[in-house]
Short mmCIF file of C-alpha atoms in Angstrom, two decimals:
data_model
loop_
_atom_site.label_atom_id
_atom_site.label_comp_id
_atom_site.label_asym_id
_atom_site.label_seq_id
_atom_site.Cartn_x
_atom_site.Cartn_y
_atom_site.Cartn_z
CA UNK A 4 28.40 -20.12 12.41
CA UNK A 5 26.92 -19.70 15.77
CA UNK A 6 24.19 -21.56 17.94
CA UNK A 7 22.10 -18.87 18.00
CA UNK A 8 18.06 -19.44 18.29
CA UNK A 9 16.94 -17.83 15.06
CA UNK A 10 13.52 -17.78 16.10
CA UNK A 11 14.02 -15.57 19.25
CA UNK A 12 16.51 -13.43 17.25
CA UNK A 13 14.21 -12.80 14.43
CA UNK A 14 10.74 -12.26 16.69
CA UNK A 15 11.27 -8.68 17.00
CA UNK A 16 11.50 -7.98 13.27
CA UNK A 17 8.35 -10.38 12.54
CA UNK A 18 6.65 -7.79 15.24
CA UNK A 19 8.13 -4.90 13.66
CA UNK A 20 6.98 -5.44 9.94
CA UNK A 21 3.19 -6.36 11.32
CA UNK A 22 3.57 -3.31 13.14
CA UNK A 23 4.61 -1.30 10.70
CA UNK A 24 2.37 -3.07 7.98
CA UNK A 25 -0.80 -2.43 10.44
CA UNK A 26 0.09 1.57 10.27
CA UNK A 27 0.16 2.11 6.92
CA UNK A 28 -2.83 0.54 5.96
CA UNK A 29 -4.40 2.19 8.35
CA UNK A 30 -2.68 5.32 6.79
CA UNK A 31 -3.98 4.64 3.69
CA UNK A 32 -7.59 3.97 5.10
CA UNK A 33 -7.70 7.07 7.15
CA UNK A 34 -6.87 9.33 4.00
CA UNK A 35 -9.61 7.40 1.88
CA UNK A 36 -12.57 7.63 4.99
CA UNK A 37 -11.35 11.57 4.83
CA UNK A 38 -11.53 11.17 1.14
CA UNK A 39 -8.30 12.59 0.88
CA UNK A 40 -6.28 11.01 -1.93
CA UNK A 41 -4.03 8.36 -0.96
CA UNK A 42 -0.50 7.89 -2.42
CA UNK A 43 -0.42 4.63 -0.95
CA UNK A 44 -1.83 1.43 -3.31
CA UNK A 45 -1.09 -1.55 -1.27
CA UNK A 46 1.64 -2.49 1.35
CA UNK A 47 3.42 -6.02 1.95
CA UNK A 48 6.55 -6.70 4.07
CA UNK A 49 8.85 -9.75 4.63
CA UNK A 50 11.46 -10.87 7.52
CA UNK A 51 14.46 -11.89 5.61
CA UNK A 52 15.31 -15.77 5.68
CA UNK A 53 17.75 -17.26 7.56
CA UNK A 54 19.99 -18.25 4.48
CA UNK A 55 19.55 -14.66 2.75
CA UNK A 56 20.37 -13.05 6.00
CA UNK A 57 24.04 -15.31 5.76
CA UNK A 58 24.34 -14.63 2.56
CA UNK A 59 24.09 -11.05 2.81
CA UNK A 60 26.65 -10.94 6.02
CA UNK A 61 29.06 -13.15 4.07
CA UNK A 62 28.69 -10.23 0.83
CA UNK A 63 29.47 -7.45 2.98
CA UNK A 64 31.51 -9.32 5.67
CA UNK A 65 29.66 -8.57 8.27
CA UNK A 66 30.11 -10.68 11.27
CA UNK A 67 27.53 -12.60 13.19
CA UNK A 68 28.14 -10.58 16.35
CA UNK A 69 27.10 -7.50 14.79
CA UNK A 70 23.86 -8.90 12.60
CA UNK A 71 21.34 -6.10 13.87
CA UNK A 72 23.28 -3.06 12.84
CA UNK A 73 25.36 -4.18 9.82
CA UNK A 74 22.47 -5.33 8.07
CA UNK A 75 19.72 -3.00 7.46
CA UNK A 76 17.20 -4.91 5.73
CA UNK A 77 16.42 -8.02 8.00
CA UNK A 78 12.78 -6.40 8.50
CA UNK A 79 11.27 -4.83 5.68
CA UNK A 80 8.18 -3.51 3.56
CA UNK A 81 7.02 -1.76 0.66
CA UNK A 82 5.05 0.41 -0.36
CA UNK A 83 3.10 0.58 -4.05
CA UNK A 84 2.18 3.75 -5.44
CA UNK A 85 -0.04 4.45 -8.53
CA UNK A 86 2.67 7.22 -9.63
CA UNK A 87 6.22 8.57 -9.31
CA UNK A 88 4.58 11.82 -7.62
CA UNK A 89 3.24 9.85 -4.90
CA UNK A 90 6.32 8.11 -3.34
CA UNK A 91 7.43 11.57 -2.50
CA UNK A 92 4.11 12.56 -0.97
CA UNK A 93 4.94 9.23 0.88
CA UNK A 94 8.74 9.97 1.66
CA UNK A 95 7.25 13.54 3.51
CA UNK A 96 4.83 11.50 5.22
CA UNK A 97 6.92 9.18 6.83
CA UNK A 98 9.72 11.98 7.76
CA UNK A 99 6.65 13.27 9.83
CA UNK A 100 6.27 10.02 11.66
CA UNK A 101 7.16 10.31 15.50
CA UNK A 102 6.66 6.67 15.77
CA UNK A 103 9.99 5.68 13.82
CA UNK A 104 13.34 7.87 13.12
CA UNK A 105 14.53 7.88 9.55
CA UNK A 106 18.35 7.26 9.36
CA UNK A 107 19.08 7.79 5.63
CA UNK A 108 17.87 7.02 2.19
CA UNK A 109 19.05 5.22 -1.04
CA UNK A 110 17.53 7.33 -4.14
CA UNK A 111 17.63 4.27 -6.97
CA UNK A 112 14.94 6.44 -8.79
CA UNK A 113 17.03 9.11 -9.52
CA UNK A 114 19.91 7.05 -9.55
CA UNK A 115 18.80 3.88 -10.90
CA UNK A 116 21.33 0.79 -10.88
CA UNK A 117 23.21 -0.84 -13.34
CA UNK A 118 20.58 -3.38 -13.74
CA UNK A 119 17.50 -0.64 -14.23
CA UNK A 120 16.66 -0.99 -10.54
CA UNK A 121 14.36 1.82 -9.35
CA UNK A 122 13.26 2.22 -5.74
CA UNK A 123 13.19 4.37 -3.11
CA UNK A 124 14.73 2.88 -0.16
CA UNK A 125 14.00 4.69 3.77
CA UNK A 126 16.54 2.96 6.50
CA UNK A 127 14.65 3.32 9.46
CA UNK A 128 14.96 2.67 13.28
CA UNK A 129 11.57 1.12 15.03
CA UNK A 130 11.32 0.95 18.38
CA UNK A 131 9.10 -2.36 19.13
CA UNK A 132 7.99 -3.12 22.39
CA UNK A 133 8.86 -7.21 23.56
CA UNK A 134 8.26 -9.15 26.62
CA UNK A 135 11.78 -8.51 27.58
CA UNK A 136 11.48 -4.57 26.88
CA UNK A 137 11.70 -2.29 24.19
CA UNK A 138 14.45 -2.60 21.64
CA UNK A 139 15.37 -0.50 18.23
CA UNK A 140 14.54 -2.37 14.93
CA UNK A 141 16.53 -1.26 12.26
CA UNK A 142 14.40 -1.61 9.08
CA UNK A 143 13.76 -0.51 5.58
CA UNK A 144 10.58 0.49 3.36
CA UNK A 145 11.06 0.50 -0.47
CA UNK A 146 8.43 2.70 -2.11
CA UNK A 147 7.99 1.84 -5.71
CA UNK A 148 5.31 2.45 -8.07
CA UNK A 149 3.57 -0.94 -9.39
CA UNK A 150 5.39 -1.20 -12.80
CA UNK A 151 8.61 -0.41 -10.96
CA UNK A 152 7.72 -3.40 -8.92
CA UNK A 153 6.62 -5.47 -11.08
CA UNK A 154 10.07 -5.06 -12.71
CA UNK A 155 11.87 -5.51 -9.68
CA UNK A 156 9.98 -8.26 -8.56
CA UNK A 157 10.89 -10.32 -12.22
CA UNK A 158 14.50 -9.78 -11.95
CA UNK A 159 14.61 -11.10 -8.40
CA UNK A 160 13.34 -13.82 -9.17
CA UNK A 161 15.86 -14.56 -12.22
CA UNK A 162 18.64 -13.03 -10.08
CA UNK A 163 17.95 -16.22 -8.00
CA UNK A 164 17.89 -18.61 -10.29
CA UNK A 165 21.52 -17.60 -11.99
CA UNK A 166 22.93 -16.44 -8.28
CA UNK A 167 25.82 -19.29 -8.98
CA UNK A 168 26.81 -17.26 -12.67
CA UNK A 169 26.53 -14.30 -13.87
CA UNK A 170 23.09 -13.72 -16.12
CA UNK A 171 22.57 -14.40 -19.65
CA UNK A 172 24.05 -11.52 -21.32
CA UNK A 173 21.00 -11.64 -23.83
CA UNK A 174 18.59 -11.75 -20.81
CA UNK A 175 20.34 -8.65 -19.39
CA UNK A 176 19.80 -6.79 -22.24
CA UNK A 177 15.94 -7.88 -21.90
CA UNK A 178 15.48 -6.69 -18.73
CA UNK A 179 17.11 -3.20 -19.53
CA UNK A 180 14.70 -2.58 -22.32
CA UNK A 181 12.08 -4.10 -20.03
CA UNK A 182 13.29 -1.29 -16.71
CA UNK A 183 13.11 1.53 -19.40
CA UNK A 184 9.74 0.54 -20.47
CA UNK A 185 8.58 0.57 -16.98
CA UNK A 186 9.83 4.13 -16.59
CA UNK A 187 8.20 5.16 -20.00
CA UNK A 188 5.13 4.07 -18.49
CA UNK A 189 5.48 6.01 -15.13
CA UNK A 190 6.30 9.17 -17.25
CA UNK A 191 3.16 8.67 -19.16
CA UNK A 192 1.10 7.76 -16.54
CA UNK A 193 2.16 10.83 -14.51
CA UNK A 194 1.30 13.20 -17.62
CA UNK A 195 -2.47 12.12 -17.18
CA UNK A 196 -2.20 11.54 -13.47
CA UNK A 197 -5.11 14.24 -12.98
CA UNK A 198 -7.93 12.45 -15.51
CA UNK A 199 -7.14 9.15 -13.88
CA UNK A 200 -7.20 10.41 -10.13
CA UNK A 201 -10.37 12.12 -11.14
CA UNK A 202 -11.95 8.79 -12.91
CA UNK A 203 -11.29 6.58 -9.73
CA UNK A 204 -12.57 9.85 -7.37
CA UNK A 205 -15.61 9.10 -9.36
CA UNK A 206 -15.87 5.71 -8.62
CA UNK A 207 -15.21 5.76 -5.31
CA UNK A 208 -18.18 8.20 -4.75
CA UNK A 209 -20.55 6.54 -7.04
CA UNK A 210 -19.31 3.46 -5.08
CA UNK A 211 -20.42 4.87 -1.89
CA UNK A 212 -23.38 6.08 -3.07
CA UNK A 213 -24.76 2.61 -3.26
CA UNK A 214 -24.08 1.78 -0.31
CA UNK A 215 -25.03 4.82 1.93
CA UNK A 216 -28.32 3.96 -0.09
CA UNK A 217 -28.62 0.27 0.68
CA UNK A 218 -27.96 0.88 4.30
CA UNK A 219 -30.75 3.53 4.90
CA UNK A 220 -32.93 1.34 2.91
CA UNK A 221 -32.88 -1.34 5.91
CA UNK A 222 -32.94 1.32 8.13
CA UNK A 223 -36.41 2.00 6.96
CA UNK A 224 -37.00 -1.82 7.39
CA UNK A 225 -35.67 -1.12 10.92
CA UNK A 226 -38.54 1.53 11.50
CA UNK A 227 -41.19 -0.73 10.24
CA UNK A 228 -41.51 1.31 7.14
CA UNK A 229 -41.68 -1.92 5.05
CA UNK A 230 -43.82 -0.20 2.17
CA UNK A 231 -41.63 2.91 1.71
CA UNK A 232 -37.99 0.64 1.72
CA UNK A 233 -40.15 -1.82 -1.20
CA UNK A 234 -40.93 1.10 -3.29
CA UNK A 235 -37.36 2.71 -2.66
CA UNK A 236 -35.81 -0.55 -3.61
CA UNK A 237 -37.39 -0.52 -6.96
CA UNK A 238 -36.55 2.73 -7.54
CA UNK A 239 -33.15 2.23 -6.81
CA UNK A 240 -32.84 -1.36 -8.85
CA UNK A 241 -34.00 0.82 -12.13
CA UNK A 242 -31.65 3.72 -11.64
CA UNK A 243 -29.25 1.71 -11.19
CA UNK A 244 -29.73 0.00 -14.54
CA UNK A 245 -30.08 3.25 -15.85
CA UNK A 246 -26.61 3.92 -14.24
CA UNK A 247 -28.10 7.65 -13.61
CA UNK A 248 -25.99 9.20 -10.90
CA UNK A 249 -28.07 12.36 -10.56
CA UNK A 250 -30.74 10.25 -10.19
CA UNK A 251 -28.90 8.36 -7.74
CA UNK A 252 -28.22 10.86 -5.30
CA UNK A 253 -31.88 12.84 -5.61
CA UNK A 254 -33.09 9.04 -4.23
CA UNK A 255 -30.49 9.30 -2.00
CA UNK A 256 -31.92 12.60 -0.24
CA UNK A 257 -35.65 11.58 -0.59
CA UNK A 258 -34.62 8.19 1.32
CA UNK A 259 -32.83 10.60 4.03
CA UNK A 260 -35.97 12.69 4.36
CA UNK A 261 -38.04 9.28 5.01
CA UNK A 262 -35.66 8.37 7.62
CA UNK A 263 -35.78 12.10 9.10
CA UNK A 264 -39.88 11.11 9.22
CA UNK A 265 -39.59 7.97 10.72
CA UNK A 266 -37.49 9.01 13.84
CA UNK A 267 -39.46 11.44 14.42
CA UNK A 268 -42.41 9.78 14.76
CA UNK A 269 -40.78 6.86 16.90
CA UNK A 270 -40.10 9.47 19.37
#
């Protein structure tokens, strides 16, 4: 083994998985602020420890000199989706990307493994900018759907408990039934993808609602119109008992117009 300084050597890759963990949030919160539906649910990312990087080097002898290009995966994240449909919305949107070049892909969705591994896996070059320059970050994103990961995530964890033997032939079998269970549920979940898309589009606005009403509430407070936010606050605390969206949003206007009055006469 050599005397490298792991911490130097791995830097770049911490940078590159903020970086690239920073964008697509962002991502996802620009699509929601245009209220555009977003395919992505969360995002979390990982530099690979110094003992699974070794291990991994040893499994597909590569050597130490040549770390950064034989293995792929040092810096990675992923990507959780709601459905199947939406990790290839996801895969276009990241081909479009002029911040990072895609290299290839590993298709474990269509092609699951052995095990009932599904993913989708991007192999991607990052250029991150250091105090020593810029340098190319190879990387990977998985995109998975949230019972594919929740899958994935259980068998990792037993994969690394019998990583000296092979695993429990019964437990095997377990996990088989378990991966095609997880699919059954994407494939079901995708057949009513449009009433549950439309249910949490609902939300969201009724969500909003609240607060765009809240907010010009104080701004009435802010114009001195202390009677007018009172009586607006009681309305608002019995609609919203009432849970009466058309209600909701006639308030909504009538607040606006107060707030129309009050700038104008401030002026």
């Amino acid at each position: 083994m050599d005397g490298r300084d792991w911490k130097k050597f791995l830097f770049p890759y911490e940078q590159t998985v903020e970086e690239l963990k920073i964008k697509f949030k962002t991502l996802r919160a620009e699509l929601k602020n245009r209220e555009e539906y977003s395919p992505i649910e969360f995002v979390t990312g990982r530099v690979k420890k110094i003992s699974s990087i070794l291990d991994k080097a040893k499994k597909l002898n590569v050597s130490m000199d040549d770390l950064e290009t034989g293995i792929e995966d040092i810096a990675g994240i992923r990507i959780m989706c709601q459905f199947v449909e939406d990790i290839e919305t996801l895969r276009e949107l990241i081909h479009q990307r002029k911040d990072m070049k895609v290299l290839y892909e590993k298709d474990y969705i269509a092609n699951k493994k052995e095990s009932g591994y599904r993913s989708f896996h991007i192999i991607i070059e990052y250029p991150v900018q250091t105090s020593l320059g810029m340098k190319k970050v190879l990387g990977e994103i998985q995109l998975r759907t949230l019972a594919m990961n929740f899958w994935a995530t259980i068998e990792h964890s037993l994969n690394y408990k019998y990583k000296e033997s092979m695993l429990p032939e019964e437990v095997r079998t377990r996990l088989s039934r378990a991966a095609e269970a997880a699919y059954l549920l994407d494939q079901e979940m995708s057949n009513i993808r449009g009433e549950i898309v439309e249910a949490q589009k609902l939300f969201e606005d009724n969500s909003n609602l609240v607060t765009v009403i809240l907010n010009c509430i104080q701004v009435l407070y802010f114009y001195h119109r202390v009677r007018e936010a009172v009586q607006f606050q009681m309305r608002f605390n019995e609609i919203f008992e009432k849970d009466d969206t058309r209600a909701m949003r006639e308030l909504q206007e009538e607040i606006q117009e107060a707030i129309n009055r009050a700038k104008k006469g401030a002026r």
